[in-house]
Amino acid sequence: MASSLSPYTVPSGFLLPSIHSAPPFFTQQPNPTTQATVTEQWTRLILSYARHRNLFTMRIEDAETTGGDWDEILRNERIRRRLLPSHLSYILSSMVSKNLASYEPAKQTRSVLLHWRLPEEWAEVLHEWATSTGQLNTILTFYEIMEPAIPSPLSGIPVPLLRNAIGVLGKTGRAQIISIADGEGVRFFPRSGK
């Protein structure tokens, strides 16, 4: 039966690791050491799949309903297994404790923002985008960044992640949040010569 444990490419083009074909992978393990390994593997899988599909949010409901963005990894019909909501909740809690996700909105534990890029990485992506598109020294709304006319790596980025990235750039003098008529905007500055 071990031969069935092989990597598998799902319709989105994502390559699932061979562990995804092992039934125990979908079950919370009683042994803490084994569960820690399973949680680490699920964490890597969730973050790499989110990056592949440009997904920012995961909810406990994703394990309960079919037809969602996460079906390809939360279910394996070939072995008739799916991740249970309680197990997903445990994994997301572990990810939050390691700063690989954050509960959003705050004060609840059923929905997270996934940190498949750290705020510092988003800051570099954001500044590179602003530089390459000629947006330095102009004021942009958050919407113009999140929903650009030409799709970019920032398309669809949630406001909390965008705000964190701008905060990182602000500390190095490369961005500043500006109050504008319909909310907030941001101005980007060239990288200083220091």
PDB file of C-alpha atoms in Angstrom:
ATOM      1  CA  MET A   1       0.000   0.000   0.000  1.00  0.00           C
ATOM      2  CA  ALA A   2       2.995   2.317   0.511  1.00  0.00           C
ATOM      3  CA  SER A   3       3.202   2.809  -3.252  1.00  0.00           C
ATOM      4  CA  SER A   4       0.000   4.888  -3.049  1.00  0.00           C
ATOM      5  CA  LEU A   5       1.945   7.445  -1.006  1.00  0.00           C
ATOM      6  CA  SER A   6       3.126   9.603  -3.839  1.00  0.00           C
ATOM      7  CA  PRO A   7       2.962  13.307  -4.658  1.00  0.00           C
ATOM      8  CA  TYR A   8      -0.202  14.285  -6.513  1.00  0.00           C
ATOM      9  CA  THR A   9      -0.940  17.342  -8.644  1.00  0.00           C
ATOM     10  CA  VAL A  10      -4.407  18.832  -8.053  1.00  0.00           C
ATOM     11  CA  PRO A  11      -6.440  20.750 -10.697  1.00  0.00           C
ATOM     12  CA  SER A  12      -5.015  24.147  -9.644  1.00  0.00           C
ATOM     13  CA  GLY A  13      -1.535  22.839 -10.537  1.00  0.00           C
ATOM     14  CA  PHE A  14      -0.401  22.556  -6.921  1.00  0.00           C
ATOM     15  CA  LEU A  15       1.700  19.488  -6.091  1.00  0.00           C
ATOM     16  CA  LEU A  16       0.465  17.831  -2.900  1.00  0.00           C
ATOM     17  CA  PRO A  17       3.186  16.125  -0.848  1.00  0.00           C
ATOM     18  CA  SER A  18       3.014  12.327  -0.497  1.00  0.00           C
ATOM     19  CA  ILE A  19       2.017  12.672   3.200  1.00  0.00           C
ATOM     20  CA  HIS A  20      -1.356  13.980   1.920  1.00  0.00           C
ATOM     21  CA  SER A  21      -2.132  10.402   0.825  1.00  0.00           C
ATOM     22  CA  ALA A  22      -1.583   8.982   4.334  1.00  0.00           C
ATOM     23  CA  PRO A  23      -4.886   8.602   6.237  1.00  0.00           C
ATOM     24  CA  PRO A  24      -3.281   9.433   9.654  1.00  0.00           C
ATOM     25  CA  PHE A  25      -2.318  12.873   8.271  1.00  0.00           C
ATOM     26  CA  PHE A  26      -6.002  13.848   8.464  1.00  0.00           C
ATOM     27  CA  THR A  27      -6.466  12.677  12.067  1.00  0.00           C
ATOM     28  CA  GLN A  28      -5.386  14.430  15.243  1.00  0.00           C
ATOM     29  CA  GLN A  29      -2.724  12.214  16.787  1.00  0.00           C
ATOM     30  CA  PRO A  30      -2.789  11.283  20.497  1.00  0.00           C
ATOM     31  CA  ASN A  31       1.019  11.300  20.747  1.00  0.00           C
ATOM     32  CA  PRO A  32       2.136  14.951  21.214  1.00  0.00           C
ATOM     33  CA  THR A  33       5.406  14.427  19.301  1.00  0.00           C
ATOM     34  CA  THR A  34       3.613  12.853  16.353  1.00  0.00           C
ATOM     35  CA  GLN A  35       0.953  15.591  16.417  1.00  0.00           C
ATOM     36  CA  ALA A  36       3.661  18.285  16.453  1.00  0.00           C
ATOM     37  CA  THR A  37       5.122  16.762  13.264  1.00  0.00           C
ATOM     38  CA  VAL A  38       1.690  16.535  11.615  1.00  0.00           C
ATOM     39  CA  THR A  39       0.910  20.149  12.592  1.00  0.00           C
ATOM     40  CA  GLU A  40       4.232  21.330  11.150  1.00  0.00           C
ATOM     41  CA  GLN A  41       3.505  19.498   7.866  1.00  0.00           C
ATOM     42  CA  TRP A  42      -0.039  20.920   7.686  1.00  0.00           C
ATOM     43  CA  THR A  43       1.338  24.415   8.395  1.00  0.00           C
ATOM     44  CA  ARG A  44       3.812  24.143   5.498  1.00  0.00           C
ATOM     45  CA  LEU A  45       1.102  22.746   3.225  1.00  0.00           C
ATOM     46  CA  ILE A  46      -1.425  25.483   4.103  1.00  0.00           C
ATOM     47  CA  LEU A  47       1.091  28.316   3.644  1.00  0.00           C
ATOM     48  CA  SER A  48       2.530  27.014   0.367  1.00  0.00           C
ATOM     49  CA  TYR A  49      -0.966  26.350  -1.041  1.00  0.00           C
ATOM     50  CA  ALA A  50      -2.139  29.827   0.052  1.00  0.00           C
ATOM     51  CA  ARG A  51       0.850  31.370  -1.732  1.00  0.00           C
ATOM     52  CA  HIS A  52       0.194  29.233  -4.843  1.00  0.00           C
ATOM     53  CA  ARG A  53      -3.485  30.295  -4.996  1.00  0.00           C
ATOM     54  CA  ASN A  54      -2.995  33.848  -3.589  1.00  0.00           C
ATOM     55  CA  LEU A  55      -5.337  33.058  -0.683  1.00  0.00           C
ATOM     56  CA  PHE A  56      -5.161  35.243   2.410  1.00  0.00           C
ATOM     57  CA  THR A  57      -7.904  33.914   4.695  1.00  0.00           C
ATOM     58  CA  MET A  58      -8.751  30.511   6.102  1.00  0.00           C
ATOM     59  CA  ARG A  59     -11.821  29.747   8.207  1.00  0.00           C
ATOM     60  CA  ILE A  60     -12.779  26.727  10.297  1.00  0.00           C
ATOM     61  CA  GLU A  61     -15.861  26.535   8.029  1.00  0.00           C
ATOM     62  CA  ASP A  62     -13.523  25.668   5.130  1.00  0.00           C
ATOM     63  CA  ALA A  63     -13.199  22.198   6.675  1.00  0.00           C
ATOM     64  CA  GLU A  64     -16.973  21.874   7.072  1.00  0.00           C
ATOM     65  CA  THR A  65     -18.201  22.911   3.619  1.00  0.00           C
ATOM     66  CA  THR A  66     -17.394  21.559   0.180  1.00  0.00           C
ATOM     67  CA  GLY A  67     -16.763  23.549  -2.956  1.00  0.00           C
ATOM     68  CA  GLY A  68     -14.463  26.136  -1.355  1.00  0.00           C
ATOM     69  CA  ASP A  69     -10.986  27.429  -2.157  1.00  0.00           C
ATOM     70  CA  TRP A  70      -9.400  24.984   0.272  1.00  0.00           C
ATOM     71  CA  ASP A  71     -11.023  21.695  -0.861  1.00  0.00           C
ATOM     72  CA  GLU A  72      -7.918  20.564  -2.755  1.00  0.00           C
ATOM     73  CA  ILE A  73      -5.876  20.299   0.428  1.00  0.00           C
ATOM     74  CA  LEU A  74      -8.460  19.833   3.200  1.00  0.00           C
ATOM     75  CA  ARG A  75      -9.903  16.760   1.462  1.00  0.00           C
ATOM     76  CA  ASN A  76      -8.474  13.722  -0.237  1.00  0.00           C
ATOM     77  CA  GLU A  77     -11.287  11.878  -1.992  1.00  0.00           C
ATOM     78  CA  ARG A  78      -8.837   9.230  -3.251  1.00  0.00           C
ATOM     79  CA  ILE A  79      -8.444   7.936   0.313  1.00  0.00           C
ATOM     80  CA  ARG A  80     -11.847   9.224   1.525  1.00  0.00           C
ATOM     81  CA  ARG A  81     -10.361  11.538   4.147  1.00  0.00           C
ATOM     82  CA  ARG A  82     -10.921  15.129   5.152  1.00  0.00           C
ATOM     83  CA  LEU A  83      -9.540  17.388   7.846  1.00  0.00           C
ATOM     84  CA  LEU A  84     -12.048  17.821  10.657  1.00  0.00           C
ATOM     85  CA  PRO A  85     -12.861  21.342  11.896  1.00  0.00           C
ATOM     86  CA  SER A  86     -11.467  20.545  15.378  1.00  0.00           C
ATOM     87  CA  HIS A  87      -8.130  19.473  13.858  1.00  0.00           C
ATOM     88  CA  LEU A  88      -8.010  22.556  11.600  1.00  0.00           C
ATOM     89  CA  SER A  89      -8.740  24.739  14.638  1.00  0.00           C
ATOM     90  CA  TYR A  90      -5.782  23.141  16.460  1.00  0.00           C
ATOM     91  CA  ILE A  91      -3.488  23.725  13.452  1.00  0.00           C
ATOM     92  CA  LEU A  92      -4.580  27.362  13.013  1.00  0.00           C
ATOM     93  CA  SER A  93      -4.078  27.996  16.742  1.00  0.00           C
ATOM     94  CA  SER A  94      -0.544  26.620  16.435  1.00  0.00           C
ATOM     95  CA  MET A  95       0.092  28.843  13.388  1.00  0.00           C
ATOM     96  CA  VAL A  96      -1.116  31.932  15.283  1.00  0.00           C
ATOM     97  CA  SER A  97       1.186  31.079  18.218  1.00  0.00           C
ATOM     98  CA  LYS A  98       4.133  30.999  15.769  1.00  0.00           C
ATOM     99  CA  ASN A  99       3.071  34.262  14.053  1.00  0.00           C
ATOM    100  CA  LEU A 100       2.401  32.389  10.783  1.00  0.00           C
ATOM    101  CA  ALA A 101      -1.237  33.515  10.961  1.00  0.00           C
ATOM    102  CA  SER A 102      -3.321  35.991  12.957  1.00  0.00           C
ATOM    103  CA  TYR A 103      -6.946  35.878  14.014  1.00  0.00           C
ATOM    104  CA  GLU A 104      -8.905  38.309  11.853  1.00  0.00           C
ATOM    105  CA  PRO A 105     -11.061  39.866  12.990  1.00  0.00           C
ATOM    106  CA  ALA A 106      -9.425  39.857  16.411  1.00  0.00           C
ATOM    107  CA  LYS A 107     -11.157  38.378  19.473  1.00  0.00           C
ATOM    108  CA  GLN A 108     -12.400  35.255  17.641  1.00  0.00           C
ATOM    109  CA  THR A 109     -10.740  31.954  16.710  1.00  0.00           C
ATOM    110  CA  ARG A 110     -12.620  30.788  13.599  1.00  0.00           C
ATOM    111  CA  SER A 111     -10.936  32.899  10.909  1.00  0.00           C
ATOM    112  CA  VAL A 112      -7.276  33.744  10.291  1.00  0.00           C
ATOM    113  CA  LEU A 113      -5.148  35.835   7.981  1.00  0.00           C
ATOM    114  CA  LEU A 114      -2.325  33.673   6.691  1.00  0.00           C
ATOM    115  CA  HIS A 115       1.213  35.036   6.816  1.00  0.00           C
ATOM    116  CA  TRP A 116       2.727  33.282   3.816  1.00  0.00           C
ATOM    117  CA  ARG A 117       4.856  36.379   3.497  1.00  0.00           C
ATOM    118  CA  LEU A 118       6.167  38.169   6.579  1.00  0.00           C
ATOM    119  CA  PRO A 119       5.332  41.899   6.947  1.00  0.00           C
ATOM    120  CA  GLU A 120       8.949  42.684   5.976  1.00  0.00           C
ATOM    121  CA  GLU A 121       8.571  40.647   2.765  1.00  0.00           C
ATOM    122  CA  TRP A 122       5.245  42.346   1.939  1.00  0.00           C
ATOM    123  CA  ALA A 123       6.947  45.699   2.561  1.00  0.00           C
ATOM    124  CA  GLU A 124       9.623  44.903  -0.035  1.00  0.00           C
ATOM    125  CA  VAL A 125       7.003  43.656  -2.539  1.00  0.00           C
ATOM    126  CA  LEU A 126       4.966  46.827  -1.935  1.00  0.00           C
ATOM    127  CA  HIS A 127       7.900  49.207  -2.327  1.00  0.00           C
ATOM    128  CA  GLU A 128       9.148  47.381  -5.427  1.00  0.00           C
ATOM    129  CA  TRP A 129       5.645  47.610  -6.941  1.00  0.00           C
ATOM    130  CA  ALA A 130       5.383  51.338  -6.142  1.00  0.00           C
ATOM    131  CA  THR A 131       8.836  51.946  -7.643  1.00  0.00           C
ATOM    132  CA  SER A 132       8.330  49.840 -10.785  1.00  0.00           C
ATOM    133  CA  THR A 133       4.921  51.375 -11.524  1.00  0.00           C
ATOM    134  CA  GLY A 134       6.136  54.966 -11.082  1.00  0.00           C
ATOM    135  CA  GLN A 135       4.084  55.591  -7.928  1.00  0.00           C
ATOM    136  CA  LEU A 136       6.816  57.168  -5.794  1.00  0.00           C
ATOM    137  CA  ASN A 137       5.888  60.549  -4.269  1.00  0.00           C
ATOM    138  CA  THR A 138       2.226  60.185  -5.272  1.00  0.00           C
ATOM    139  CA  ILE A 139      -0.622  59.485  -2.864  1.00  0.00           C
ATOM    140  CA  LEU A 140      -2.432  56.192  -3.454  1.00  0.00           C
ATOM    141  CA  THR A 141      -5.538  54.921  -1.718  1.00  0.00           C
ATOM    142  CA  PHE A 142      -5.426  51.492  -0.114  1.00  0.00           C
ATOM    143  CA  TYR A 143      -8.000  50.425  -2.725  1.00  0.00           C
ATOM    144  CA  GLU A 144      -5.660  51.403  -5.589  1.00  0.00           C
ATOM    145  CA  ILE A 145      -3.008  49.124  -4.092  1.00  0.00           C
ATOM    146  CA  MET A 146      -5.356  46.247  -3.233  1.00  0.00           C
ATOM    147  CA  GLU A 147      -7.245  46.391  -6.560  1.00  0.00           C
ATOM    148  CA  PRO A 148      -4.763  47.769  -9.109  1.00  0.00           C
ATOM    149  CA  ALA A 149      -5.804  48.271 -12.741  1.00  0.00           C
ATOM    150  CA  ILE A 150      -3.107  45.769 -13.748  1.00  0.00           C
ATOM    151  CA  PRO A 151      -3.004  42.707 -11.448  1.00  0.00           C
ATOM    152  CA  SER A 152       0.036  42.682  -9.187  1.00  0.00           C
ATOM    153  CA  PRO A 153       1.422  40.547  -6.351  1.00  0.00           C
ATOM    154  CA  LEU A 154      -0.586  42.863  -4.056  1.00  0.00           C
ATOM    155  CA  SER A 155      -3.962  42.226  -5.718  1.00  0.00           C
ATOM    156  CA  GLY A 156      -6.474  41.338  -3.013  1.00  0.00           C
ATOM    157  CA  ILE A 157      -4.123  41.887  -0.075  1.00  0.00           C
ATOM    158  CA  PRO A 158      -6.208  42.419   3.082  1.00  0.00           C
ATOM    159  CA  VAL A 159      -5.996  45.835   4.770  1.00  0.00           C
ATOM    160  CA  PRO A 160      -4.325  44.502   7.977  1.00  0.00           C
ATOM    161  CA  LEU A 161      -1.456  42.965   5.949  1.00  0.00           C
ATOM    162  CA  LEU A 162      -1.155  46.097   3.808  1.00  0.00           C
ATOM    163  CA  ARG A 163      -1.120  48.311   6.907  1.00  0.00           C
ATOM    164  CA  ASN A 164       1.638  46.126   8.479  1.00  0.00           C
ATOM    165  CA  ALA A 165       3.753  46.390   5.297  1.00  0.00           C
ATOM    166  CA  ILE A 166       3.298  50.176   5.172  1.00  0.00           C
ATOM    167  CA  GLY A 167       4.292  50.299   8.866  1.00  0.00           C
ATOM    168  CA  VAL A 168       7.537  48.469   8.076  1.00  0.00           C
ATOM    169  CA  LEU A 169       8.258  50.909   5.219  1.00  0.00           C
ATOM    170  CA  GLY A 170       7.374  53.845   7.498  1.00  0.00           C
ATOM    171  CA  LYS A 171      10.077  52.817   9.976  1.00  0.00           C
ATOM    172  CA  THR A 172      12.682  53.077   7.212  1.00  0.00           C
ATOM    173  CA  GLY A 173      11.308  56.341   5.789  1.00  0.00           C
ATOM    174  CA  ARG A 174      10.026  54.731   2.578  1.00  0.00           C
ATOM    175  CA  ALA A 175       6.281  55.259   3.131  1.00  0.00           C
ATOM    176  CA  GLN A 176       3.866  57.433   5.059  1.00  0.00           C
ATOM    177  CA  ILE A 177       0.135  57.025   5.723  1.00  0.00           C
ATOM    178  CA  ILE A 178      -1.777  60.166   4.708  1.00  0.00           C
ATOM    179  CA  SER A 179      -5.348  61.143   5.651  1.00  0.00           C
ATOM    180  CA  ILE A 180      -7.376  61.770   2.513  1.00  0.00           C
ATOM    181  CA  ALA A 181     -10.993  62.705   1.834  1.00  0.00           C
ATOM    182  CA  ASP A 182     -12.342  59.152   1.720  1.00  0.00           C
ATOM    183  CA  GLY A 183     -10.139  57.536   4.361  1.00  0.00           C
ATOM    184  CA  GLU A 184      -6.445  56.790   4.231  1.00  0.00           C
ATOM    185  CA  GLY A 185      -3.830  56.802   1.556  1.00  0.00           C
ATOM    186  CA  VAL A 186      -0.130  56.201   1.410  1.00  0.00           C
ATOM    187  CA  ARG A 187       2.793  57.994  -0.145  1.00  0.00           C
ATOM    188  CA  PHE A 188       5.920  56.060  -1.059  1.00  0.00           C
ATOM    189  CA  PHE A 189       9.411  57.540  -1.034  1.00  0.00           C
ATOM    190  CA  PRO A 190      12.555  56.368  -2.834  1.00  0.00           C
ATOM    191  CA  ARG A 191      14.933  54.172  -0.891  1.00  0.00           C
ATOM    192  CA  SER A 192      17.414  56.486   0.817  1.00  0.00           C
ATOM    193  CA  GLY A 193      21.045  56.300  -0.210  1.00  0.00           C
ATOM    194  CA  LYS A 194      22.138  55.296   3.300  1.00  0.00           C
TER     195      LYS A 194
END
